[in-house]
Amino acid sequence: MAAPTHTTVPASPAPVDNVPAYRTDLDGLRGIAIALVACFHIWFGRVSGGVDVFLALSGYFFVGSLLRHAIHSQATHVTFRDTIDPWPRLKRLLRRLLPALFTVLIAVAVLTVIVIPQTRWVSIGKELIASALYYQNWHLAFNSQDYLAASSANSPLQHIWSMSVQGQFFLVTLLVALAFAALVKLGARLIAPLADPRVIKVLVGGAVFAVAAVSFYWAHMRMGVNQQFNYFDTLSRLWEPLAGGLLAIWLPSWRVPRWIRTVAAVVALALIITCGWWIDGVDSYPGPWALVPVGSTLLIIWAGATALERPRAGATGPQALPPVNRMLASRWPVWLGTIAYSLYLWHWPLLIFYLTWREKDHASVLEGVGLLAVSIGLAWLTKRYIEDPLRRGGRGEPAHARRDGRARLMGYTSVVTSILVVGTLVTGTGIVLWDRHVSTMVVDTKNLDPRLYPGARALLNGAPVPAIDPQPSPLMVTQDFPETSTDGYMSNFEDPDIHVGVYGDPTATKTVALIGGSHAEMWISALNLLGQRNHFKVTTYLKMGCPMSTELVPKQNGVPYPQCHDWVMRVKKKVIEDKPDAVFTNSTRPRDYQPGDWVPPTYPPIFDEFLANDIAVLGIRDTPWPHNAKGLIDTPTCLADGGSATECATSRAAALAPEDPALALEATRPMFHALDMSDGVCDVDLCPAIVGNIVVYKDWHHLSATYVRSLTDELGRQMALALPWTGPPAP
């Protein structure tokens, strides 16, 4: 949601050479938009629509400027080289955008080391790189980040996605516009009318309209497919700046009564200010509902533009504007608009770092006022001492901007640029080194001394727990994957194939098929040991986020996941054809909006098909998904941030029903066997984050492979009660 950058020219009382007058009222509109963005982020946890205002304004200024270049370049005195040379405009863009951005990125890197737990350094480091290279929106899209209410778990760079969209829009539009101007200049040598400004407007307007229409259709269609991805998608967002561009190309010059312009501007501003409350932007933008802030922005631009073109008698400049536009052109909205870019950059990371430092998910009214004041102060300092000096010195700058002398300006510019470049290089190097350090860490806990690290045995058997640091460490446990993940037998979300792995005793005649999603996969670390001990084979049929269910359109993090249903149906058929002696899969899952767990009604039909084919079903009860009154718990991060085993724990009563819900299935299906490891993960009251000197969870809700291995004996005991050939387990 970056504020759009200036692409207009210095103020003049009336249009000169088709260059529009400087619109201070649009600076004020930026100010209103950035105030909405910051306030909605800090206090309301909603999308305000301010980003859509920024995108429409950016398109209006940028496309209008490029159109004037395309028309001007047809003049005989303009060389072909000047027509196609992107560097002058690109240089101005870089000088305008990068200094403030790099300043904030360096600050984020430093504060990350100071405030954020080490478990999050790698992910934030990757976002620093993505933000600096203007692909943060794609990074978030492919990682399915929710852009909802701020909390301490959010990335301090999540807001840079909109700057990436704008940067991509600026670059592609610039190159296309220059190529178009060059083609027209060449074509005019054969077809003279091509150089006519009216023809150029028609050609450019038609092309922009076509691309905008495709983008709008794409944005609307993708809402029902993958809205989380759609929200960040550049193609889905493209129609918003192009709508502003269309207004710049075909700005109506109708003679409209002043009162109509006034009413239109009042209604438009009211819609911009209020739409954040009555439109759920995260679920609705950039689909048709985004027409509200975008269309309102265009109305305000139009109301002011027509007033300046045909002012009242005796009215010039701002006095010719309708009342709303005059209000927007007043001192404080304009001042806020001049710092909008830097304010946008600063407010979100300050909010996230503060919430993380205070271990809170929401800022109070007083805290929000303080954060907003600090953000405004830093934005003004950034503009005054970094943005403005580095923007000066180009052709067309007023003489007073160079009154201190070019030498002094160049010296200042060199110092600031050097600080930014060196800081960025140091930051980037640190990110690369830390990423390499984490990526090369190997979790080797297969031979832990059970007397020092009893794990689940501390709960199940009362094993003593010596006072030593837990394993794996909170930083390393994030790499504690089950064997199937590291061996490549886990199909990812996009992979439709069935990858069958073989574990346990590959030569055995008895087989247990492990099937389902990641919450089935995590048990391979124990099943592999049990198969080796008791001489049965374990075959795996696994796909991320895909439990064995008949649900036609399952969802993953709220996003439709139709590939899962197709995969489940094919796996079910293949497992029946492969004819294992038993299948091992999840029988329950947590309830979404109330305490406890349950057997989803879409699970038993799958079980029944296996049972009908004389295949026993071992239904493993899902383990608790860590959470507390504040929300979900990322166990490694909670521990790395100084939390204890109990401070990062989950209430057993909130996570689990009093007894395994799958027992009802066992009572009516003789070959269905319910397995329940809950007593190995939770005591009577709590499900701790560390048990028996082993960290229980590797992330938000998956058991660490090390902890699963500590559950091997208990899992084997329960399996042997159901299927004697799987045990008895070794003591």
XYZ file of C-alpha atoms in Angstrom:
731
model
C 0.000 0.000 0.000
C 2.754 2.416 -0.883
C 1.767 5.993 -1.444
C 1.956 6.938 -5.107
C 4.879 9.058 -6.110
C 4.818 12.467 -7.746
C 4.877 12.287 -11.510
C 3.270 15.653 -12.156
C 5.104 18.879 -12.888
C 5.490 22.024 -10.789
C 2.399 24.112 -10.224
C 1.135 26.550 -12.807
C -2.091 28.542 -12.874
C -3.344 26.919 -16.052
C -2.415 24.047 -18.336
C 0.581 24.805 -20.515
C 1.500 22.673 -23.532
C -1.042 20.030 -22.485
C 0.730 19.533 -19.142
C -1.882 19.610 -16.360
C -1.666 21.992 -13.461
C -0.188 20.651 -10.262
C -3.009 19.184 -8.159
C -2.410 19.974 -4.487
C -5.838 18.518 -3.735
C -4.525 15.122 -4.840
C -1.634 15.508 -2.414
C -4.318 15.999 0.215
C -6.144 12.895 -1.001
C -2.910 10.976 -0.473
C -2.808 12.386 3.037
C -6.334 11.177 3.786
C -5.538 7.765 2.272
C -2.367 7.224 4.307
C -4.178 8.327 7.482
C -6.853 5.720 6.791
C -4.276 3.015 6.080
C -2.335 3.685 9.274
C -5.388 4.052 11.531
C -7.111 0.942 10.201
C -3.917 -1.086 10.621
C -3.214 0.143 14.137
C -6.690 0.165 15.668
C -9.206 -1.698 13.544
C -7.321 -4.626 12.005
C -9.001 -4.091 8.636
C -8.093 -3.051 5.113
C -9.122 0.585 4.634
C -9.171 0.882 0.844
C -6.286 3.344 0.992
C -4.084 1.081 -1.110
C -6.652 1.232 -3.906
C -6.658 5.028 -3.745
C -2.869 5.009 -4.052
C -2.929 2.625 -7.015
C -5.525 4.679 -8.896
C -3.585 7.913 -8.283
C -0.318 6.299 -9.370
C -1.874 5.122 -12.615
C -3.419 8.535 -13.286
C -0.094 10.354 -12.899
C 2.170 7.779 -14.509
C 0.100 6.834 -17.560
C -0.727 10.488 -18.173
C 2.970 11.365 -18.089
C 3.865 8.535 -20.468
C 1.055 9.514 -22.849
C 2.411 13.072 -23.009
C 5.860 11.615 -23.718
C 4.469 9.462 -26.533
C 2.794 12.522 -28.112
C 5.768 14.825 -27.593
C 8.211 12.290 -29.015
C 6.550 12.532 -32.429
C 7.911 16.060 -32.847
C 10.644 16.283 -35.474
C 13.199 17.741 -33.049
C 12.933 14.720 -30.709
C 15.475 12.068 -31.631
C 14.699 8.366 -31.789
C 17.165 7.785 -28.982
C 15.359 10.266 -26.723
C 12.089 8.532 -27.600
C 13.171 5.079 -26.423
C 15.693 5.950 -23.689
C 14.189 4.682 -20.380
C 17.025 5.889 -18.180
C 15.906 9.486 -17.444
C 12.524 8.371 -16.147
C 13.875 5.234 -14.519
C 16.536 7.259 -12.733
C 13.913 9.619 -11.337
C 11.860 6.649 -10.156
C 14.837 5.047 -8.448
C 15.845 8.301 -6.743
C 12.284 8.767 -5.598
C 11.568 5.247 -4.335
C 14.752 3.546 -3.174
C 16.331 5.854 -0.540
C 13.385 5.766 1.865
C 12.746 2.075 1.179
C 16.340 1.045 1.849
C 16.420 3.189 4.993
C 13.415 1.322 6.385
C 14.762 -2.079 5.294
C 18.011 -1.462 7.172
C 16.046 -0.432 10.261
C 13.882 -3.560 9.967
C 16.974 -5.767 9.734
C 18.481 -4.226 12.873
C 15.237 -4.378 14.852
C 14.669 -7.975 13.750
C 17.922 -9.022 15.406
C 17.047 -7.059 18.549
C 13.338 -7.878 18.925
C 12.382 -10.938 16.853
C 13.199 -14.530 17.952
C 15.875 -16.300 15.906
C 13.338 -18.786 14.568
C 11.896 -16.011 12.378
C 15.139 -14.464 11.121
C 15.329 -16.552 7.962
C 11.762 -15.801 6.853
C 12.160 -12.077 7.513
C 15.538 -12.137 5.760
C 13.905 -13.570 2.655
C 11.270 -10.841 2.818
C 13.979 -8.176 3.094
C 15.418 -9.412 -0.178
C 11.972 -9.699 -1.775
C 11.114 -6.147 -0.684
C 14.381 -4.678 -1.943
C 13.927 -6.378 -5.329
C 10.218 -5.552 -5.612
C 8.740 -9.044 -5.620
C 7.383 -9.100 -2.070
C 3.816 -9.509 -3.326
C 4.751 -12.755 -5.093
C 6.690 -13.963 -2.055
C 3.607 -13.465 0.122
C 1.253 -14.886 -2.498
C 3.159 -18.135 -2.823
C 3.460 -18.384 0.947
C -0.284 -17.679 1.434
C 0.131 -14.835 3.905
C -3.067 -13.359 5.319
C -3.191 -9.567 5.238
C -5.480 -9.188 8.208
C -5.273 -7.548 11.581
C -1.783 -6.852 12.801
C -0.385 -9.121 15.492
C 3.037 -9.954 16.842
C 3.120 -12.954 14.484
C 2.900 -10.799 11.348
C 5.906 -9.942 9.224
C 7.216 -6.370 9.657
C 7.519 -6.202 5.870
C 4.126 -7.548 4.892
C 2.942 -4.103 3.758
C 5.657 -3.799 1.092
C 3.582 -6.037 -1.195
C 1.766 -3.021 -2.653
C 5.019 -1.228 -3.386
C 6.123 -4.299 -5.298
C 2.920 -4.194 -7.339
C 3.492 -0.509 -8.090
C 7.149 -1.041 -8.930
C 6.289 -3.821 -11.360
C 3.546 -1.642 -12.860
C 5.909 1.326 -13.269
C 8.650 -0.726 -14.914
C 6.487 -2.715 -17.342
C 4.318 0.269 -18.264
C 7.388 2.430 -18.865
C 9.026 -0.096 -21.183
C 5.806 -0.764 -23.085
C 5.073 2.960 -23.460
C 8.559 3.718 -24.789
C 8.340 0.818 -27.231
C 4.925 2.089 -28.372
C 6.248 5.638 -28.866
C 9.128 4.274 -30.933
C 6.817 2.184 -33.115
C 4.532 5.166 -33.703
C 7.512 7.350 -34.606
C 8.688 4.764 -37.126
C 5.189 4.089 -38.425
C 4.469 7.808 -38.903
C 7.133 7.899 -41.602
C 4.851 5.668 -43.671
C 1.435 6.659 -42.285
C 1.532 10.295 -41.237
C -1.775 10.317 -39.304
C -0.211 7.977 -36.704
C 1.583 10.992 -35.249
C -1.714 12.798 -34.635
C -2.227 13.133 -30.829
C -5.866 12.133 -31.239
C -4.887 8.890 -32.968
C -2.260 8.176 -30.313
C -4.860 8.717 -27.587
C -7.266 6.284 -29.249
C -4.576 3.625 -29.681
C -3.228 3.995 -26.146
C -6.685 4.220 -24.613
C -7.900 1.121 -26.433
C -4.873 -0.907 -25.368
C -5.102 0.245 -21.740
C -8.821 -0.480 -21.633
C -8.302 -4.006 -23.022
C -5.600 -4.855 -20.484
C -7.625 -3.353 -17.630
C -10.691 -5.381 -18.654
C -8.684 -8.620 -18.685
C -7.190 -7.773 -15.294
C -10.609 -6.961 -13.823
C -12.065 -10.234 -15.093
C -9.062 -12.143 -13.718
C -9.399 -10.479 -10.312
C -13.109 -11.319 -10.136
C -12.689 -14.904 -11.338
C -9.762 -15.701 -9.027
C -11.661 -14.621 -5.914
C -13.465 -17.947 -5.919
C -10.342 -19.940 -6.705
C -7.626 -18.641 -4.389
C -8.424 -15.261 -2.841
C -5.328 -15.246 -0.623
C -3.143 -15.447 -3.740
C -5.466 -13.165 -5.695
C -5.076 -10.372 -3.142
C -1.348 -10.059 -3.915
C -1.439 -10.956 -7.614
C -0.052 -8.193 -9.868
C -2.314 -9.218 -12.751
C -5.357 -8.993 -10.480
C -4.265 -5.564 -9.216
C -3.306 -4.157 -12.608
C -6.764 -2.805 -13.451
C -6.668 -0.375 -10.519
C -3.759 1.813 -11.704
C -4.924 1.347 -15.289
C -8.320 2.774 -14.313
C -6.493 5.902 -13.225
C -4.546 5.773 -16.471
C -7.756 5.644 -18.505
C -8.955 8.798 -16.757
C -5.675 10.512 -17.621
C -6.144 9.535 -21.277
C -9.838 10.299 -21.619
C -10.562 12.835 -18.894
C -14.094 14.079 -19.677
C -14.324 17.791 -20.394
C -18.089 18.065 -20.137
C -19.603 21.305 -18.871
C -20.991 20.101 -15.563
C -22.704 22.386 -13.039
C -20.585 23.113 -9.997
C -23.134 21.627 -7.613
C -22.954 18.254 -9.392
C -19.149 18.194 -9.087
C -19.486 19.152 -5.438
C -21.988 16.372 -4.669
C -19.860 13.843 -6.583
C -16.750 14.815 -4.631
C -18.576 14.704 -1.276
C -20.011 11.258 -1.973
C -16.663 9.987 -3.265
C -14.717 11.164 -0.220
C -17.365 9.724 2.123
C -17.080 6.351 0.372
C -13.281 6.363 0.629
C -13.374 7.179 4.347
C -16.077 4.661 5.271
C -15.549 1.713 2.908
C -13.059 0.091 5.277
C -15.883 -0.532 7.742
C -18.491 -1.982 5.392
C -16.316 -3.798 2.845
C -14.153 -6.730 3.912
C -11.179 -5.778 1.783
C -9.166 -8.939 2.395
C -11.979 -11.089 1.031
C -13.257 -8.619 -1.584
C -10.293 -6.772 -3.114
C -9.179 -6.479 -5.878
C -12.527 -7.770 -7.164
C -15.552 -5.631 -8.110
C -15.903 -4.122 -4.618
C -12.565 -2.356 -5.190
C -14.479 -0.165 -7.654
C -15.716 1.727 -4.586
C -12.364 3.279 -3.530
C -10.987 3.299 -7.085
C -14.098 4.851 -8.618
C -14.321 7.374 -5.780
C -10.731 8.419 -6.410
C -11.476 8.939 -10.095
C -14.527 11.055 -9.213
C -12.436 13.348 -7.015
C -9.795 13.691 -9.744
C -12.512 14.493 -12.304
C -14.312 17.005 -10.086
C -11.138 18.995 -9.538
C -9.851 18.716 -13.094
C -13.038 20.016 -14.718
C -13.131 22.876 -12.221
C -9.563 23.912 -13.096
C -10.286 23.690 -16.809
C -13.429 25.851 -16.555
C -13.145 27.886 -13.327
C -15.792 30.294 -12.143
C -15.396 33.895 -13.107
C -12.693 35.437 -10.967
C -11.661 32.062 -9.489
C -8.205 30.696 -10.192
C -6.074 27.889 -8.818
C -7.450 26.256 -5.657
C -10.326 28.755 -5.504
C -11.759 27.175 -8.636
C -12.025 23.779 -6.954
C -15.214 22.347 -5.407
C -15.336 22.593 -1.577
C -14.154 19.003 -1.021
C -11.174 19.474 -3.325
C -10.384 22.810 -1.624
C -10.446 21.049 1.728
C -8.091 18.387 0.393
C -5.797 21.148 -0.903
C -5.577 22.746 2.553
C -2.413 22.784 4.633
C -2.579 19.670 6.805
C -3.906 17.117 4.300
C -1.309 18.320 1.775
C 1.494 18.128 4.358
C 0.413 14.622 5.309
C 0.326 13.735 1.629
C 3.912 14.900 1.138
C 5.138 12.409 3.761
C 2.677 9.664 2.755
C 5.325 7.443 1.132
C 7.649 7.461 4.141
C 4.749 7.230 6.588
C 3.483 4.160 4.797
C 6.926 2.572 4.982
C 7.392 3.239 8.705
C 4.024 2.703 10.367
C 3.620 -1.059 9.836
C 7.063 -2.295 10.977
C 6.904 -0.031 14.032
C 3.514 -1.541 14.901
C 4.724 -5.130 14.473
C 7.962 -4.634 16.401
C 6.099 -2.912 19.225
C 3.517 -5.688 19.485
C 6.286 -8.301 19.447
C 8.275 -6.464 22.119
C 5.202 -6.107 24.338
C 3.987 -9.662 23.539
C 0.615 -8.313 22.474
C -1.637 -8.834 19.477
C -3.392 -5.454 19.589
C -2.420 -1.880 20.397
C -4.566 0.153 22.777
C -5.875 3.581 21.829
C -3.058 5.327 23.701
C -0.399 2.986 22.315
C -1.754 3.538 18.819
C -1.533 7.306 19.208
C 2.083 6.951 20.291
C 2.915 4.638 17.386
C 1.253 7.002 14.928
C 3.152 9.989 16.343
C 6.498 8.183 16.124
C 5.691 7.016 12.592
C 4.865 10.558 11.488
C 8.062 11.868 13.088
C 10.228 9.265 11.366
C 8.416 9.861 8.071
C 9.127 13.604 8.254
C 12.787 13.008 9.131
C 13.136 10.512 6.286
C 11.600 12.907 3.782
C 13.517 15.932 5.062
C 16.971 14.395 5.326
C 16.923 11.437 2.914
C 14.201 11.691 0.277
C 14.335 15.425 -0.555
C 18.128 15.817 -0.810
C 18.450 12.753 -3.027
C 15.644 13.949 -5.312
C 17.234 17.313 -6.014
C 19.742 18.216 -8.661
C 17.972 16.981 -11.754
C 16.999 18.978 -14.802
C 13.993 21.193 -14.318
C 14.559 21.718 -10.579
C 13.936 25.298 -9.381
C 16.988 27.423 -8.709
C 16.325 27.692 -4.958
C 16.682 23.923 -4.641
C 20.350 24.311 -5.587
C 21.100 27.479 -3.660
C 23.604 25.756 -1.366
C 25.669 24.764 -4.349
C 25.970 21.639 -6.404
C 29.149 20.585 -4.606
C 27.496 20.569 -1.188
C 24.488 18.720 -2.543
C 26.626 16.119 -4.250
C 28.625 15.631 -1.053
C 25.474 15.122 0.996
C 24.052 12.799 -1.604
C 27.249 10.760 -1.646
C 27.279 10.356 2.137
C 23.635 9.308 2.397
C 23.888 7.011 -0.611
C 27.029 5.380 0.790
C 25.324 4.748 4.126
C 22.339 3.178 2.390
C 24.445 1.073 0.036
C 26.843 -0.136 2.740
C 23.965 -0.786 5.135
C 22.121 -2.740 2.490
C 25.206 -4.782 1.579
C 25.907 -5.584 5.233
C 22.248 -6.477 5.787
C 22.138 -8.629 2.674
C 25.366 -10.399 3.589
C 24.076 -11.061 7.086
C 20.840 -12.484 5.699
C 22.710 -14.797 3.342
C 25.087 -16.002 6.063
C 22.292 -16.592 8.580
C 20.157 -18.364 5.989
C 23.122 -20.576 5.094
C 23.785 -21.247 8.776
C 20.209 -22.376 9.414
C 19.880 -24.342 6.175
C 23.012 -26.373 6.937
C 21.899 -27.301 10.448
C 21.108 -30.979 10.764
C 18.941 -32.384 13.530
C 20.517 -35.626 14.697
C 18.532 -36.868 17.675
C 17.960 -40.496 16.742
C 20.412 -41.706 19.382
C 19.487 -39.461 22.304
C 20.074 -41.026 25.702
C 16.535 -41.846 26.952
C 17.711 -41.343 30.548
C 18.515 -37.696 29.745
C 15.756 -37.148 27.191
C 12.798 -39.350 28.131
C 10.305 -37.268 26.153
C 6.823 -38.802 26.266
C 8.024 -41.444 28.672
C 8.056 -38.741 31.362
C 4.270 -38.495 31.080
C 3.467 -42.117 30.272
C 5.856 -43.918 32.612
C 6.878 -41.265 35.116
C 10.482 -41.326 33.886
C 12.705 -38.841 35.761
C 13.667 -35.670 33.917
C 17.140 -34.259 34.637
C 17.677 -30.499 34.495
C 19.326 -30.016 31.086
C 18.543 -27.981 27.980
C 15.880 -29.507 25.729
C 16.519 -31.056 22.339
C 16.230 -30.072 19.580
C 16.812 -26.390 20.358
C 13.940 -24.025 19.435
C 15.933 -22.914 16.396
C 16.834 -26.414 15.228
C 13.487 -28.073 15.913
C 12.035 -26.282 12.873
C 14.254 -28.591 10.793
C 13.155 -31.761 12.658
C 11.241 -33.300 9.739
C 9.788 -36.814 9.442
C 11.690 -39.169 7.153
C 9.162 -38.997 4.313
C 9.671 -35.247 3.910
C 13.443 -35.447 3.644
C 13.244 -38.548 1.431
C 10.833 -36.917 -1.028
C 7.767 -39.101 -0.463
C 5.459 -36.252 0.576
C 3.509 -34.715 -2.325
C 3.348 -30.943 -2.009
C 0.215 -28.883 -2.640
C 0.811 -28.581 -6.394
C 2.042 -32.156 -6.940
C -0.790 -34.483 -8.045
C 1.357 -37.626 -8.067
C 1.303 -40.447 -5.528
C 4.799 -41.102 -4.203
C 4.966 -44.448 -2.389
C 7.747 -44.819 0.159
C 8.741 -48.069 1.857
C 9.898 -48.137 5.502
C 10.075 -50.546 8.411
C 11.121 -54.004 7.184
C 10.977 -53.857 3.344
C 11.136 -57.665 3.109
C 8.229 -58.337 5.465
C 5.013 -60.020 4.366
C 2.753 -57.906 6.562
C 2.140 -54.266 5.567
C 0.772 -51.137 7.201
C -0.086 -48.333 4.755
C 0.372 -44.821 6.191
C -2.035 -42.533 4.298
C -3.261 -38.942 4.497
C -1.811 -35.500 5.116
C 0.991 -34.106 7.237
C -0.703 -35.069 10.506
C -0.565 -38.693 9.393
C 2.952 -38.266 8.022
C 4.452 -37.213 11.346
C 3.887 -40.745 12.727
C 6.318 -42.315 10.243
C 9.197 -41.712 12.660
C 7.596 -44.142 15.137
C 6.102 -46.541 12.576
C 9.477 -46.953 10.888
C 11.037 -48.087 14.178
C 8.108 -50.378 14.980
C 8.288 -51.975 11.531
C 11.998 -52.647 11.954
C 11.476 -54.093 15.418
C 8.443 -56.235 14.650
C 9.084 -57.082 11.006
C 6.296 -55.405 9.125
C 6.536 -53.140 6.109
C 5.315 -49.528 6.165
C 4.238 -48.020 2.832
C 3.412 -44.316 2.623
C 0.815 -42.429 0.554
C 1.017 -38.798 1.679
C 0.082 -35.321 0.471
C 0.340 -31.959 2.247
C -2.887 -30.769 3.836
C -4.863 -33.720 2.535
C -6.501 -36.021 5.128
C -8.538 -39.005 3.921
C -11.932 -37.384 3.467
C -14.812 -37.435 0.996
C -15.132 -33.635 1.120
C -15.622 -32.478 -2.476
C -13.992 -29.043 -2.135
C -11.697 -29.163 0.881
C -9.950 -25.975 1.936
C -6.388 -25.326 2.995
C -6.023 -22.170 5.114
C -9.392 -21.045 3.798
C -8.406 -21.550 0.151
C -10.288 -24.118 -1.973
C -8.088 -27.173 -2.521
C -9.910 -29.309 -5.114
C -6.712 -31.227 -5.990
C -6.976 -32.906 -2.588
C -10.280 -34.651 -3.327
C -8.958 -36.025 -6.609
C -5.787 -37.246 -4.899
C -7.743 -38.908 -2.065
C -9.951 -40.788 -4.509
C -6.936 -42.055 -6.462
C -5.018 -43.012 -3.308
C -8.014 -44.876 -1.913
C -8.261 -46.897 -5.117
C -4.524 -47.604 -5.223
C -4.330 -48.674 -1.571
C -7.219 -51.079 -2.073
C -5.427 -52.484 -5.135
C -2.151 -52.785 -3.185
C -4.041 -54.677 -0.451
C -2.092 -53.846 2.744
C -3.064 -55.622 5.944
C -3.942 -52.317 7.614
C -4.063 -48.599 6.942
C -2.886 -46.038 9.475
C -4.501 -42.591 9.209
C -6.028 -39.759 11.215
C -9.437 -40.381 12.733
C -10.117 -36.963 14.320
C -9.256 -33.290 13.992
C -9.745 -30.200 16.205
C -13.026 -28.344 16.071
C -12.689 -24.976 14.371
C -14.754 -22.719 16.604
C -15.247 -24.577 19.877
C -13.178 -26.627 22.310
C -12.337 -30.268 21.767
C -11.960 -32.538 18.765
C -14.311 -34.636 16.642
C -14.606 -37.173 13.828
C -15.581 -35.175 10.727
C -18.503 -36.916 8.969
C -16.444 -37.070 5.757
C -13.897 -39.460 7.348
C -15.943 -42.642 8.097
C -17.003 -43.282 4.453
C -13.325 -43.664 3.545
C -12.720 -45.981 6.511
C -15.723 -48.084 5.538
C -14.403 -48.674 2.034
C -11.158 -50.048 3.413
C -13.043 -52.190 5.909
C -15.271 -53.505 3.146
C -12.147 -54.685 1.347
C -10.927 -56.546 4.444
C -8.284 -53.927 5.308
C -8.059 -53.042 8.994
C -8.037 -49.344 9.902
C -5.795 -47.927 12.629
C -7.324 -44.524 13.379
C -4.867 -42.244 15.183
C -6.399 -39.414 17.183
C -4.968 -36.074 16.118
C -2.742 -34.359 18.653
C -3.633 -30.896 20.033
C -2.970 -27.859 17.852
C -1.223 -25.441 20.242
C -3.271 -22.388 21.148
C -4.255 -20.223 24.082
C -6.634 -17.351 24.730
C -4.574 -15.112 22.432
C -4.722 -17.506 19.488
C -2.470 -20.084 17.854
C 1.001 -20.752 19.255
C 4.135 -21.230 17.179
C 5.966 -23.343 19.754
C 9.574 -22.832 18.522
C 9.084 -19.073 18.340
C 7.357 -18.960 21.726
C 10.266 -20.842 23.307
C 12.925 -18.858 21.446
C 11.287 -15.688 22.730
C 11.820 -16.788 26.326
C 8.607 -18.712 26.942
C 8.639 -21.755 29.198
C 7.125 -25.203 28.689
C 3.968 -24.081 30.514
C 3.850 -20.515 29.153
C 3.795 -21.965 25.635
C 1.398 -24.758 26.608
C -2.170 -25.563 25.565
C -5.082 -26.338 27.859
C -6.025 -30.014 27.452
C -9.708 -29.274 27.984
C -9.617 -26.647 25.216
C -7.874 -28.970 22.758
C -9.325 -32.420 23.435
C -12.683 -33.969 24.221
C -12.807 -36.010 27.469
C -12.371 -39.215 25.466
C -11.335 -40.135 21.944
C -14.322 -39.371 19.642
C -13.260 -42.272 17.392
C -14.196 -44.802 20.079
C -17.768 -44.613 18.772
C -16.514 -45.879 15.393
C -14.598 -48.692 17.083
C -17.745 -49.812 18.884
C -19.607 -50.371 15.604
C -16.781 -51.517 13.303
C -14.815 -54.580 14.509
C -11.841 -53.952 12.195
C -11.539 -50.277 13.104
C -9.073 -49.658 15.952
C -8.827 -46.280 17.698
C -5.326 -45.190 18.776
C -4.899 -42.301 21.193
C -1.515 -40.766 22.103
C -3.020 -37.854 24.049
C -1.643 -39.017 27.409
C 1.810 -38.984 25.882
C 1.449 -35.338 24.833
C -0.638 -33.870 27.675
C -0.920 -34.254 31.406
C -4.257 -33.895 33.183
C -4.444 -30.132 32.622
C -1.869 -29.002 30.074
C -0.200 -30.027 26.848
C 3.280 -28.563 27.510
C 5.643 -27.231 24.861
C 8.526 -29.273 26.289
C 8.111 -32.769 27.745
C 10.928 -34.915 29.056
C 13.562 -32.466 27.759
C 12.260 -32.742 24.185
C 10.506 -29.908 22.328
C 7.097 -31.301 21.406
C 6.188 -29.277 18.298
C 8.315 -28.286 15.317
C 5.966 -25.505 14.188
C 2.393 -24.386 14.724
C 0.852 -27.874 15.021
C 3.164 -30.699 13.878
C 4.984 -32.894 16.384
C 8.750 -32.913 16.081
C 10.189 -36.160 14.746
C 12.277 -36.438 17.912
C 9.191 -36.326 20.107
C 7.309 -38.821 17.926
C 10.171 -41.293 18.393
C 9.732 -40.966 22.162
C 6.122 -42.118 21.659
C 7.163 -45.279 19.801
C 6.729 -47.718 22.686
C 3.249 -46.485 23.570
C 2.154 -46.488 19.936
C 3.459 -50.042 19.547
C 1.642 -51.160 22.697
C -1.692 -49.852 21.444
C -1.187 -51.228 17.922
C -0.318 -54.683 19.298
C -3.588 -54.744 21.262
C -5.425 -54.306 17.960
C -3.132 -56.255 15.606
C -0.868 -58.701 17.505
C 1.556 -59.029 14.566
C 2.640 -55.398 15.049
C 4.110 -56.171 18.513
C 4.970 -56.621 21.204
C 7.209 -53.526 21.075
C 10.700 -53.671 22.493
C 10.874 -52.368 26.068
